[in-house]
Coordinates of C-alpha atoms in Angstrom, one line a residue:
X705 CA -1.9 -1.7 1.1
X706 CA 0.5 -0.3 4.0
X707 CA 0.0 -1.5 2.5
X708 CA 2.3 -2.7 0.7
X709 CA 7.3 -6.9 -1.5
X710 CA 8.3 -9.3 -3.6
X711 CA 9.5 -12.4 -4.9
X712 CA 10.8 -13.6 -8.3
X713 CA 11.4 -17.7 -8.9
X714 CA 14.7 -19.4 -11.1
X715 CA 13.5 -19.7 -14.5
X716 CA 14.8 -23.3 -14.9
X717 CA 12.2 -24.6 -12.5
X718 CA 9.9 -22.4 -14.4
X719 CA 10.1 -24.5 -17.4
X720 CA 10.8 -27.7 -15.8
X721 CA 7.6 -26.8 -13.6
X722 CA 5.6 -25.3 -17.5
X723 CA 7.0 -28.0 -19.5
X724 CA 5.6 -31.0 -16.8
X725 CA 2.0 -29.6 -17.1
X726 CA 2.3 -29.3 -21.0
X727 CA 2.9 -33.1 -21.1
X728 CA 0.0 -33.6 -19.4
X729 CA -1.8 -33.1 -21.8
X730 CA 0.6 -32.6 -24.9
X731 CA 0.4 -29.3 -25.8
X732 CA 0.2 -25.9 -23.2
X733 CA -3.5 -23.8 -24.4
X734 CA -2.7 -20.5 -24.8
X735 CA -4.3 -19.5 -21.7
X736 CA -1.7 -21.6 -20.2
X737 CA 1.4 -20.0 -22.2
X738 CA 0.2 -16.8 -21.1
X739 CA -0.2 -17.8 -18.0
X740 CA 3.5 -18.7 -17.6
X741 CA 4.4 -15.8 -19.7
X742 CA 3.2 -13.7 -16.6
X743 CA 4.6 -16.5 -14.1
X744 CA 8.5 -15.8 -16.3
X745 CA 7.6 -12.1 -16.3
X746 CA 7.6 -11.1 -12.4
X747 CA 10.6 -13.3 -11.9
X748 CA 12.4 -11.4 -14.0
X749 CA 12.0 -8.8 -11.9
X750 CA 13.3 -10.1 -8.4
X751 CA 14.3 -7.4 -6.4
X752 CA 13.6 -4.4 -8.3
X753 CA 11.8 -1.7 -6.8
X754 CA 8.6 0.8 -7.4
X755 CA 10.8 2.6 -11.0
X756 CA 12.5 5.5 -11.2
X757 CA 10.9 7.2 -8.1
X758 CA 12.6 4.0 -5.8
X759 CA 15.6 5.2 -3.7
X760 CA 17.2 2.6 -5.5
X761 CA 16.2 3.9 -8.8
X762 CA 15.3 1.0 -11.1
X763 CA 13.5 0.4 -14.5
X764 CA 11.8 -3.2 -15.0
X765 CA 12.4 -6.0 -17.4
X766 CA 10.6 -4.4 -19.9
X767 CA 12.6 -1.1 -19.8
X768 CA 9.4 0.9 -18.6
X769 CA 9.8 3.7 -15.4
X770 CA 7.5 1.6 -13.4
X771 CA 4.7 -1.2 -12.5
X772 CA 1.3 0.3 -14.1
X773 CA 1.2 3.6 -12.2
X774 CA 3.3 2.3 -9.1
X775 CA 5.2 5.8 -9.2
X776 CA 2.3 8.3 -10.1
X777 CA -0.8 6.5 -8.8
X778 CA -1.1 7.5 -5.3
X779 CA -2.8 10.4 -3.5
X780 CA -2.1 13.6 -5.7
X781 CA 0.0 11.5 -8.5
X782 CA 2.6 10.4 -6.1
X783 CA 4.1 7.0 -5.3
X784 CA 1.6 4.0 -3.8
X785 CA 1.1 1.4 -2.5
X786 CA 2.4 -1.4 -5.7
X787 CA 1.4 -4.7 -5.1
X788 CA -1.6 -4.7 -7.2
X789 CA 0.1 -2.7 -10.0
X790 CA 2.6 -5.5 -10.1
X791 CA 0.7 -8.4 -10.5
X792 CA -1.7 -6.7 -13.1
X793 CA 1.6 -5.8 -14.8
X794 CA 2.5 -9.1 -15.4
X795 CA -0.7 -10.1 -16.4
X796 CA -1.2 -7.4 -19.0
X797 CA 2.1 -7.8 -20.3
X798 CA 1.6 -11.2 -20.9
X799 CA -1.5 -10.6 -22.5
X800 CA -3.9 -11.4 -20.0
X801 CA -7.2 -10.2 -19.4
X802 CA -6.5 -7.4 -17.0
X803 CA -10.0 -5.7 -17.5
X804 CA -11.5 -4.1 -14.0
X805 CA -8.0 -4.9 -11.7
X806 CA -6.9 -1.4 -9.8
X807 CA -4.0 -0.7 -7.9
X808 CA -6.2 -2.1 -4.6
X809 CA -5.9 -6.0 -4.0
X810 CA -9.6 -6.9 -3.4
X811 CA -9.9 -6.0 -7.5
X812 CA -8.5 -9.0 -7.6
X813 CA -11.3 -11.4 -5.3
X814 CA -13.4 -9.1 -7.8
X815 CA -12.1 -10.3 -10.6
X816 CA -11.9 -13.5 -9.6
X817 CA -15.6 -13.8 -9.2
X818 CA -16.2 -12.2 -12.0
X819 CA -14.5 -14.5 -14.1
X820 CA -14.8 -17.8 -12.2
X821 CA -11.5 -18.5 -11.4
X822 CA -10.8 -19.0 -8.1
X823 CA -8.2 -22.1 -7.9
X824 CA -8.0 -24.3 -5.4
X825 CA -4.2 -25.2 -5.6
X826 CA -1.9 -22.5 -7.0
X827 CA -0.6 -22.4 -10.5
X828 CA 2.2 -20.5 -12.1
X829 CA 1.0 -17.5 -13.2
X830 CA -1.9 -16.9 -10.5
X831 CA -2.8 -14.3 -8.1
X832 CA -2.4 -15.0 -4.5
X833 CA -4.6 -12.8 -2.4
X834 CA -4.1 -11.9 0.9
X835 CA -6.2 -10.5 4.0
X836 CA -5.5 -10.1 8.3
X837 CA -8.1 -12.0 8.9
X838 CA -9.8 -15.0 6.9
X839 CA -12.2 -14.2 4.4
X840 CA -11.0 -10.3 5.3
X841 CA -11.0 -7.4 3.0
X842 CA -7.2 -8.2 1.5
X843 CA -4.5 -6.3 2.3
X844 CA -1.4 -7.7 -0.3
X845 CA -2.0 -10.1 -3.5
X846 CA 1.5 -11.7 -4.9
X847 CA 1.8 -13.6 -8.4
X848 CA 2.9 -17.8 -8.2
X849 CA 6.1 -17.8 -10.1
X850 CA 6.6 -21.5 -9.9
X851 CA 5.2 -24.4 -8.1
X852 CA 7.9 -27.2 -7.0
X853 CA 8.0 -30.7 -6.5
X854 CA 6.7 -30.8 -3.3
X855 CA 3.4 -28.6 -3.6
X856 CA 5.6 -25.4 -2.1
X857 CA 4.7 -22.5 -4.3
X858 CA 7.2 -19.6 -5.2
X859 CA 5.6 -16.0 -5.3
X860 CA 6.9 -13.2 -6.6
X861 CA 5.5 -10.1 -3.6
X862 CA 5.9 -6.6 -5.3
X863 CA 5.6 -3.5 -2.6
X864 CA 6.9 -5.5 0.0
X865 CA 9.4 -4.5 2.9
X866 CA 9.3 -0.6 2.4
X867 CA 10.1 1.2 5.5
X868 CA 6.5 2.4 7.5
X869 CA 5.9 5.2 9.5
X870 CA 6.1 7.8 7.1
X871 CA 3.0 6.8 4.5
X872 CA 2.6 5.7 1.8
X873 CA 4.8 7.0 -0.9
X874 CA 7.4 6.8 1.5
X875 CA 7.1 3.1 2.1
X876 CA 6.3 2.8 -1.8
X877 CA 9.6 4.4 -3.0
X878 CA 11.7 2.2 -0.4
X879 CA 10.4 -1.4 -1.0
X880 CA 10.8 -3.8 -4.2
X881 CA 10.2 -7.4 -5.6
X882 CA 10.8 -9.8 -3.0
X883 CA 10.8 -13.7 -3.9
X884 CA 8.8 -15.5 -1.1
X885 CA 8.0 -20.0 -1.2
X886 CA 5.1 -21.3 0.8
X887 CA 5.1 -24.3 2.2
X888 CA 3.1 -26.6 0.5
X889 CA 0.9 -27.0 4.1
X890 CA 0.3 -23.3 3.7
X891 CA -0.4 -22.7 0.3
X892 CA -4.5 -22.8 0.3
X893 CA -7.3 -20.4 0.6
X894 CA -7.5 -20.0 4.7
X895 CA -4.3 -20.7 5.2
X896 CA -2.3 -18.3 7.4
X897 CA 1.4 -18.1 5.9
X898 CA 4.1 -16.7 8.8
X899 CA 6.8 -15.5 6.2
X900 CA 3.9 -13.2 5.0
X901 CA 2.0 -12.4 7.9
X902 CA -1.5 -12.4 6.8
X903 CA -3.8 -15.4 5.8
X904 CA -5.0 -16.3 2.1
X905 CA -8.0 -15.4 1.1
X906 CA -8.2 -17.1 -2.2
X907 CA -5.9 -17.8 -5.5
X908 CA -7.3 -16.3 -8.3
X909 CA -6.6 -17.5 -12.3
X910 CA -6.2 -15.3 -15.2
X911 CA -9.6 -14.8 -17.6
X912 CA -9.7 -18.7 -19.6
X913 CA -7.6 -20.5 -16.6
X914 CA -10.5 -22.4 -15.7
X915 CA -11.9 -22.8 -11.8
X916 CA -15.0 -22.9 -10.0
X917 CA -17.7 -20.6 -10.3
X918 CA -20.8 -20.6 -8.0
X919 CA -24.3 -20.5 -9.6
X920 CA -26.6 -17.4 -9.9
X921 CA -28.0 -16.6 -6.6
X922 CA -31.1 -14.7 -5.8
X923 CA -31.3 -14.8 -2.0
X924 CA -29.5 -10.9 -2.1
X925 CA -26.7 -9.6 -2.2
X926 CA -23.9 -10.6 0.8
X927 CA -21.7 -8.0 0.5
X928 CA -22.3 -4.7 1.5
X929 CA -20.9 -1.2 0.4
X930 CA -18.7 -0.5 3.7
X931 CA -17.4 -3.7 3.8
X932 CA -16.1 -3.5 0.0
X933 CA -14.4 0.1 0.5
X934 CA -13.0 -1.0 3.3
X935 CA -12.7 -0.2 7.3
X936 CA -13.2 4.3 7.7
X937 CA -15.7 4.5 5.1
X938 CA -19.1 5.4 5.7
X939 CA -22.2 6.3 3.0
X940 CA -22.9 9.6 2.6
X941 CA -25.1 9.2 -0.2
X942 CA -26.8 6.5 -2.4
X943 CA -28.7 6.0 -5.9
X944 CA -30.8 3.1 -7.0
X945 CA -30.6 2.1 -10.6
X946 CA -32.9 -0.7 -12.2
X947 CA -31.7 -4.2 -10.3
X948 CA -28.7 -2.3 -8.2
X949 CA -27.8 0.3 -6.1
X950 CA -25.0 2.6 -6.8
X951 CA -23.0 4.2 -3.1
X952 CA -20.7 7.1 -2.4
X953 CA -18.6 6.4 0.8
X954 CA -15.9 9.1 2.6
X955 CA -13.5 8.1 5.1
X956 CA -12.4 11.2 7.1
X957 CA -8.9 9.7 8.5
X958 CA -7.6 9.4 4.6
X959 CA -9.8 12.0 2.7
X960 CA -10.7 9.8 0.2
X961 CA -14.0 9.1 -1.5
X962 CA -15.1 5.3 -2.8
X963 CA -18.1 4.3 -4.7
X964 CA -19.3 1.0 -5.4
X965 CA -22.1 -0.8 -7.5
X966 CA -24.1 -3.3 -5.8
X967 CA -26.4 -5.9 -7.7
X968 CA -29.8 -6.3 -6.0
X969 CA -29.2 -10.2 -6.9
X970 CA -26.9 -12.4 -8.6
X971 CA -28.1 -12.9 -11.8
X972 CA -24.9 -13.9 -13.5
X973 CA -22.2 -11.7 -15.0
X974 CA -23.8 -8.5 -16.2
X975 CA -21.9 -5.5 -17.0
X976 CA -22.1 -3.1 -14.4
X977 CA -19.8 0.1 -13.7
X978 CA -18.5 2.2 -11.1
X979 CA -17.3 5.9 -11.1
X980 CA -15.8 8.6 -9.3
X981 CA -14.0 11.7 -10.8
X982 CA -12.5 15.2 -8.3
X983 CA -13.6 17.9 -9.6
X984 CA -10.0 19.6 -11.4
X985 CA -8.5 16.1 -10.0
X986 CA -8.3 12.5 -10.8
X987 CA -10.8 9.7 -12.1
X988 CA -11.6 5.9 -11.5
X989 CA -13.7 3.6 -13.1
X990 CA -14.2 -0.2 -13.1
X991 CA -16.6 -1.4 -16.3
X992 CA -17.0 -4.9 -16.4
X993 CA -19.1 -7.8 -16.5
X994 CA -19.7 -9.0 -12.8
X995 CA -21.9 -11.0 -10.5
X996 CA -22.1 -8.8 -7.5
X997 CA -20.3 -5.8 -7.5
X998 CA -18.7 -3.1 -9.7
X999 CA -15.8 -1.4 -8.1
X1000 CA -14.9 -0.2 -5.3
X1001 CA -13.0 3.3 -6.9
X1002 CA -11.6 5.3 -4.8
X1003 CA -10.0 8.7 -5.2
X1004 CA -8.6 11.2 -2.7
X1005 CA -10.8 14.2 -2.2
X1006 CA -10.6 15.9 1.0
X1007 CA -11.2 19.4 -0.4
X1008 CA -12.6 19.0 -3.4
X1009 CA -16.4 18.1 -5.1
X1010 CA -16.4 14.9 -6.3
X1011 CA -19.0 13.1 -9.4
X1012 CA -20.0 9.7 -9.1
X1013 CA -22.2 7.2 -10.5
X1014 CA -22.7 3.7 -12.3
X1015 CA -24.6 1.3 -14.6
X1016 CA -25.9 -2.0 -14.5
X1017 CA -26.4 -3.8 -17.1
X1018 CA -28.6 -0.5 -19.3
X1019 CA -29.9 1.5 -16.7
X1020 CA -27.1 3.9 -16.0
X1021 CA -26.7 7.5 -13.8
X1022 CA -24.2 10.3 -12.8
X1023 CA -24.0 12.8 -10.6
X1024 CA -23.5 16.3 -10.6
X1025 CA -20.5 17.4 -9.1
X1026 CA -21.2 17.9 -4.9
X1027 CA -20.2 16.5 -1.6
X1028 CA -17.6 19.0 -1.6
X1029 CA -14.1 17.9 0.8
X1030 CA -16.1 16.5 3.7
X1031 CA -19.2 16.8 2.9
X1032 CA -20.2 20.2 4.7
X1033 CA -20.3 22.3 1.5
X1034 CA -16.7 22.8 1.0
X1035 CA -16.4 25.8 -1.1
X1036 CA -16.5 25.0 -4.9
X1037 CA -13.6 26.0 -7.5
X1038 CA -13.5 30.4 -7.5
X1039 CA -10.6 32.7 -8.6
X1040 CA -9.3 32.8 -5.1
X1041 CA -8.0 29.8 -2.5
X1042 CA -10.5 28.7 -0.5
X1043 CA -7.8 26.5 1.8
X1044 CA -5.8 27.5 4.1
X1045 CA -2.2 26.1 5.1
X1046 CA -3.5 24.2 8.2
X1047 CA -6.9 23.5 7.0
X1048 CA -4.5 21.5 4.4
X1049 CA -1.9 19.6 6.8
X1050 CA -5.2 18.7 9.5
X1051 CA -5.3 19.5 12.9
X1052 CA -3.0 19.9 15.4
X1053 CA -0.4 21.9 13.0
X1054 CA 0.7 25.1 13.0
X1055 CA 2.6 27.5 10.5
X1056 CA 6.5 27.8 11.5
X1057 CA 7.9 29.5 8.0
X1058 CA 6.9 30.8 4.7
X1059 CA 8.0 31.8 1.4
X1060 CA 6.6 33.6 -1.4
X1061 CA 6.6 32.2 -4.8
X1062 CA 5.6 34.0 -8.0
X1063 CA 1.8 33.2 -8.0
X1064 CA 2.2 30.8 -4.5
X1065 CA 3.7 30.3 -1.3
X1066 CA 5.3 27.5 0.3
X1067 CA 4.6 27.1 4.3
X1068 CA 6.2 24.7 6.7
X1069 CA 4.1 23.5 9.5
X1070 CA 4.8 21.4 12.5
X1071 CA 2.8 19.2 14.9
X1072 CA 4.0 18.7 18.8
X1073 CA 1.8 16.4 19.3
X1074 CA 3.1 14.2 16.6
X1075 CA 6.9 15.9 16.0
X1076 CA 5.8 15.7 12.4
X1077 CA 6.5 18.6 9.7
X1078 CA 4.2 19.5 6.9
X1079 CA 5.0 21.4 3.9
X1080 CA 2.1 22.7 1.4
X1081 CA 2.1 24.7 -1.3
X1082 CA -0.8 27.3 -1.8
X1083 CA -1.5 29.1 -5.4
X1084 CA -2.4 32.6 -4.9
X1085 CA -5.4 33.1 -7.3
X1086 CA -6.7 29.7 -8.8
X1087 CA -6.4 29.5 -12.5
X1088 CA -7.1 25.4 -13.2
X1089 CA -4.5 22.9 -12.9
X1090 CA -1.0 23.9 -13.0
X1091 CA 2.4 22.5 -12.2
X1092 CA 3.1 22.8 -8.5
X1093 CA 5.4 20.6 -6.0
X1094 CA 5.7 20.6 -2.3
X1095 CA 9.0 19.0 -1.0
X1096 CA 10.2 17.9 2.8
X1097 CA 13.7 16.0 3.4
X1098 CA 14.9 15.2 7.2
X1099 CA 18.9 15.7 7.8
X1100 CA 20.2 12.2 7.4
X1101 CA 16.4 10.3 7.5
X1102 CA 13.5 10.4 4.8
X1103 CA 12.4 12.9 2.5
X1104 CA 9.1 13.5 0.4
X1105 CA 7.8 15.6 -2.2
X1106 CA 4.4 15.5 -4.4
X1107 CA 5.1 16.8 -8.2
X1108 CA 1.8 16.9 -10.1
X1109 CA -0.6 20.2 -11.5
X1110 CA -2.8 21.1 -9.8
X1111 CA -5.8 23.5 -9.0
X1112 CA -5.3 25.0 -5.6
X1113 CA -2.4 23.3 -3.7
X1114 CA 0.4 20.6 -3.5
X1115 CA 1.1 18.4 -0.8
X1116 CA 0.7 18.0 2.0
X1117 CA 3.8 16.4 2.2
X1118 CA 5.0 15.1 5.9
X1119 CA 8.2 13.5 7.8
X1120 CA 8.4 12.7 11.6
X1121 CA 11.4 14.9 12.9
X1122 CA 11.0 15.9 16.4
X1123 CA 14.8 16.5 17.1
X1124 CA 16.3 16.8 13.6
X1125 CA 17.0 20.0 11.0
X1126 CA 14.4 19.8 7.8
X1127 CA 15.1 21.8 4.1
X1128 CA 11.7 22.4 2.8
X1129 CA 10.6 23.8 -0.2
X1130 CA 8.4 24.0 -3.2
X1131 CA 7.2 25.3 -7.0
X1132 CA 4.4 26.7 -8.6
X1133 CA 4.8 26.7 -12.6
X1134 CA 8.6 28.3 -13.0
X1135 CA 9.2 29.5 -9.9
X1136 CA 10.8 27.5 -7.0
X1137 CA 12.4 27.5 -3.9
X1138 CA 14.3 25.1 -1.4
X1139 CA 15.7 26.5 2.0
X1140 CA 18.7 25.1 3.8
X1141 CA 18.7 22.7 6.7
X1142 CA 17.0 24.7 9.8
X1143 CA 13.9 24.7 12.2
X1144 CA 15.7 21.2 13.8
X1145 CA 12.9 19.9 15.6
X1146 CA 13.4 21.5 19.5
X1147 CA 15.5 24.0 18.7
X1148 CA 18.3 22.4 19.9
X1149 CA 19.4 20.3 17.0
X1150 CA 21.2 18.1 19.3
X1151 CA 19.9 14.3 20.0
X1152 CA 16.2 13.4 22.2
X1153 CA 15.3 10.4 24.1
X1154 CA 13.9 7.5 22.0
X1155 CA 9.7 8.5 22.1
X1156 CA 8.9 4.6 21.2
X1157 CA 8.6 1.4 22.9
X1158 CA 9.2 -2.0 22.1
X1159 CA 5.7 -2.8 22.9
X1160 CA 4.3 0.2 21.3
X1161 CA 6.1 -0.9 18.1
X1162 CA 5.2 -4.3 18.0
X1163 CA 1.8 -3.4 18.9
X1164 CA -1.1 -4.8 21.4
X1165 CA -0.9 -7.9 22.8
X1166 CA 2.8 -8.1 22.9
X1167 CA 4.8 -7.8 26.4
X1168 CA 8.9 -8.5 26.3
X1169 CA 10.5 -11.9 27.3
X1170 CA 14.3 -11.0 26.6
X1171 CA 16.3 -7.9 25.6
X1172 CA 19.9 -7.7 24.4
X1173 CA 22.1 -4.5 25.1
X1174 CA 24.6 -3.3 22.2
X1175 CA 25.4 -0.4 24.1
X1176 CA 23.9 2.5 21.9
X1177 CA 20.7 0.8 21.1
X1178 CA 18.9 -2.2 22.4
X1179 CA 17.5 -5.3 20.4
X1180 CA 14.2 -6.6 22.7
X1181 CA 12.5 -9.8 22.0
X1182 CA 8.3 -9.8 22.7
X1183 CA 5.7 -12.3 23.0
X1184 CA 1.7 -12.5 22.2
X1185 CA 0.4 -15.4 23.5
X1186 CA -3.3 -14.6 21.7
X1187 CA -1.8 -15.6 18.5
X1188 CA 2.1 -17.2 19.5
X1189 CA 3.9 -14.7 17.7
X1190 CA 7.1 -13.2 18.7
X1191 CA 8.1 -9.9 17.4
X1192 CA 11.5 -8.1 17.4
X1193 CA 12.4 -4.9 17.2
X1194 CA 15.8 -2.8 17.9
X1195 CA 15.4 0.8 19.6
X1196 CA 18.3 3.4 19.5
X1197 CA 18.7 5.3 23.3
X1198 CA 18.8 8.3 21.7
X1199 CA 17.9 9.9 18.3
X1200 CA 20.4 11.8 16.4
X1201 CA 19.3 10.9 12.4
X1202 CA 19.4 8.3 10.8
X1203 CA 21.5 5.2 11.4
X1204 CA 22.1 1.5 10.3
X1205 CA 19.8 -1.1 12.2
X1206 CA 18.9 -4.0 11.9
X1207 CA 16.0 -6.7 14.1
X1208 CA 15.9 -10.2 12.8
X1209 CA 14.0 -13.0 13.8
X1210 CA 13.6 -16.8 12.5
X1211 CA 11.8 -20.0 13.9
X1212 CA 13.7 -23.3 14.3
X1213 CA 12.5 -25.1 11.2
X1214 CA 10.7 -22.3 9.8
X1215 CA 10.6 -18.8 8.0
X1216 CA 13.0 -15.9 9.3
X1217 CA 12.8 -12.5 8.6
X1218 CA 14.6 -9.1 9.0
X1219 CA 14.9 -5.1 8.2
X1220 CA 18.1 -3.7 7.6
X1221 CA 17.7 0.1 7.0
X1222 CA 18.7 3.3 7.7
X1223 CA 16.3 4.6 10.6
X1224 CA 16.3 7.4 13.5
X1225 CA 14.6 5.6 16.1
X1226 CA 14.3 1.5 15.7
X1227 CA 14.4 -1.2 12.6
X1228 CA 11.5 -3.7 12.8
X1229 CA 9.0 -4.8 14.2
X1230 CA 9.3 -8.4 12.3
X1231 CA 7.2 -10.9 13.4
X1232 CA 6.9 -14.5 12.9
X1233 CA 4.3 -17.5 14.4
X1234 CA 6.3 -19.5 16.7
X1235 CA 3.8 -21.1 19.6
X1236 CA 5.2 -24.8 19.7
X1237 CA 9.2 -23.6 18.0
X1238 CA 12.8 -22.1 19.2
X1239 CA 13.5 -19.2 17.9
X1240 CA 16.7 -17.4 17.4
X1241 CA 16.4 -13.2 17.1
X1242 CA 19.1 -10.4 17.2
X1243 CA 19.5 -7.5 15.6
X1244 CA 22.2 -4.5 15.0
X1245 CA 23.7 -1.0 15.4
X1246 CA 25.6 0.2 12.8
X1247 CA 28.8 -2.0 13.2
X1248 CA 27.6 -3.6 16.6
X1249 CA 25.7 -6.9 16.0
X1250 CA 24.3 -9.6 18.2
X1251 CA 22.5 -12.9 17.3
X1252 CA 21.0 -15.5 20.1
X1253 CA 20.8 -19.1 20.2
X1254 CA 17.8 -20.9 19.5
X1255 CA 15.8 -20.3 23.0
X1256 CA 12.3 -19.5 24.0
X1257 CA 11.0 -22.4 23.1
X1258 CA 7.4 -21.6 22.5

């Protein structure tokens, strides 16, 4: 969900907002209480974070550790990407029909044609998917917490301005609920919204909201298995079933497996199914009742034999367990480790340090390509899943760790520090271990030219128009003129750990945006739309801030 924040709306014009459509009609349905319920729910969690596992350490409304399995659903039971878990929160806690919605944000366009509600103007309570691109696979869904006099909707975003560049927990752990109002102009299926940087791709109602629904269709299916699991995945295998076709897909730059269900033709909502379990690992499933499509489940298996199957409607099948890691016959769980330390952290990284648990060892590993450390921990003789951690912390920057049990390693666990010390460390059952600060990037320990680039951090397409000096670091204003945004983004000269900076950016009569932190190398980018507008951008080094006039003017 990189991705992966969020908003939370005043409760007053909740009920003003509730209490106007009850006297529509004289009464609220349940569907509609609930529906607010859900609406009251994420507002009453503005600006708390992932749970306990959030640098700033919070438990939500409800007093529970986190949102669904925001802390422990990611790759090896660590922190993920939240934005899904949030809104299905709301929903379930509200008592909503959450049936079939994942942690991944197109469970939601799913759902929503499952259950015929796709809105065509935002109510409280609703999902509010979003995609890159129209009609894209979606990359973020929020929840409507109100909707205000003048058609603007309020959205609560959960997972939303985390810190990138150092995955996904990492991002996970350091963003929260952030309230965000679309303009009323905005707030439609196509609709590209600037203060969220991506386009709608629909708003989707709670089960018994109501909505539009197309009819059966029997000219085949339009989706296709890739383009449901998303961009990296490609089939590796298939099975047909009576009226469907059930896929297992890999994508080698992430390591994880996805399988999806595809009806031969729409005949309605039928129950179908789709499942994937790792062998000595996790398990997804997605049972349902659905016109096209049952999943896509996804689980990370780089290393590891995976079973999968499905069902539609009472034809059914599983697999064995096979496609073992990457599909070249990965070996199969034995009494001895089949990895290997680098075969773990990927290519390009090589073993600095080790040290010797009781049944384990922890090894540090380090990239020059990348300036990226690695820290796994390797069992000795496999004996099933046991506890085990591998943790990574940068003097004065990030840090990382992935508790869990399991069968034949933890981690890996990585952090960019090409000029700074790391403490590394790990545990397998009782035993652990955690070094002091050492192995400081060059050698040196002392501070390295910034790597990055304005325009490399911005990304393609974007070339600089203006740049402001604050003496230690410089804020730099960019440009594309394919889509007329500007980005801005504040480098340090030099590294030397982790500092306060700031970029921030706003469009005369528009949206603004910003990223304080604490970063090595550069805050930002943040980007707005501002073709025909002024803007006004700045940014700051620890106590040294600067802000522009409005200028540029589109």
């Amino acid at each position: 969900m990189l991705t992966a924040g969020s908003a939370r709306r005043s409760l007053h014009v909740l009920v003003v907002t509730v209490a106007a459509l009850a006297g529509l009609s004289g009464f609220a349905s349940p569907a509609e209480a609930t529906a607010s319920g859900a609406a009251s729910l994420a507002a009453a969690n503005m600006n708390k974070s992932a749970g306990t596992c959030g640098r700033n350490s919070t438990t939500n409304s409800l007093g529970g550790s986190q949102f669904e399995h925001s802390c422990a659903g990611g790759y090896s039971g660590g922190p993920e990407y939240w934005c899904a878990d949030f809104v299905k929160w709301a929903w379930a806690n509200s008592g909503l029909n959450s049936s079939g919605l994942t942690a991944a944000a197109q469970s939601f366009i799913t759902y929503g044609q499952s259950h015929g509600t796709f809105h065509g103007s935002a109510q409280p309570g609703d999902a509010v998917v979003f995609a890159s691109g129209r009609g894209g696979y979606a990359n973020h869904v929020a929840i409507v917490t109100a909707v205000n006099g003048d058609g603007s909707i309020v959205t609560a975003n959960g997972d939303w301005g985390g810190e990138g560049g150092h995955g996904m927990a990492h991002f996970a752990i350091t963003s929260s609920v952030v309230r965000i109002t679309i303009p009323a102009s905005q707030a439609s299926a196509g609709s590209w919204v600037p203060a969220e940087n991506y386009y709608i791709t629909g708003i989707v109602g709670p089960s018994g909201s109501g909505g539009s629904q197309p009819p059966p269709n029997t000219g085949g299916n339009p989706y296709s298995a890739s383009g449901l699991c998303g961009g990296g995945y490609g089939v590796v295998d298939s099975h047909h079933l009576s009226g469907a076709t059930v896929y297992l897909l890999y994508d080698d730059s992430t390591g994880k497996n996805c399988v999806v269900t595809l009806a031969d033709d729409d005949l309605g909502a039928v129950t179908m199914n789709a499942t994937l379990a790792v062998q000595d690992g996790g398990s997804a499933s997605d049972p349902g009742s659905f016109h096209w499509y049952a999943g896509p489940v996804t689980e990370y298996a780089p290393n590891a034999c995976v079973k999968w199957g499905g069902s539609y409607k009472s034809s059914s099948w599983t697999s064995d367990f096979g496609h073992c890691g990457d599909g070249n016959g990965s070996p199969a769980p034995s009494s001895e480790n089949p990895y290997s330390a680098s075969e773990a952290c990927g290519s390009g990284y090589g073993v600095v340090d080790h040290h010797a648990l009781d049944g384990a060892t922890v090894y540090l590993l380090y990239d020059d390509a990348s300036g990226k450390n690695c820290v796994v921990t390797l069992a000795h003789d496999v004996a099933g899943s046991v506890p085990m951690n591998a943790t990574l912390a940068v003097q004065g920057g990030a840090s990382a760790s992935n508790p869990g049990s399991f069968t034949y390693y933890a981690g890996p666990v990585y952090e960019l520090a090409p000029d700074s010390c790391v403490k590394w460390g790990g545990s397998y059952k009782s035993s652990s271990w955690t070094s002091g600060y050492g192995h400081c990037g060059s050698g040196t320990g002392g501070s390295s030219a910034n790597p990055y680039t304005a325009a490399g951090v911005c990304g393609s397409g974007y070339g600089e128009i203006d740049s402001h000096d604050l003496g230690p670091a410089k804020i730099h204003l960019l440009y594309n003129s394919g889509n007329g945004h500007n980005c801005v983004v504040t480098l340090v000269d030099r590294g030397n750990g982790a500092v306060g900076l700031n970029a921030t950016l706003a469009v005369q009569g528009g949206a603004s945006n910003d990223n304080p932190g604490l970063f090595q190398w550069y805050a930002g980018p943040v980007r707005l739309a501002a073709a025909s507008a002024c803007v006004k951008w700045g940014g700051s080094y620890q106590n040294t801030s600067w802000t522009s006039g409005w200028s540029h003017c589109g």
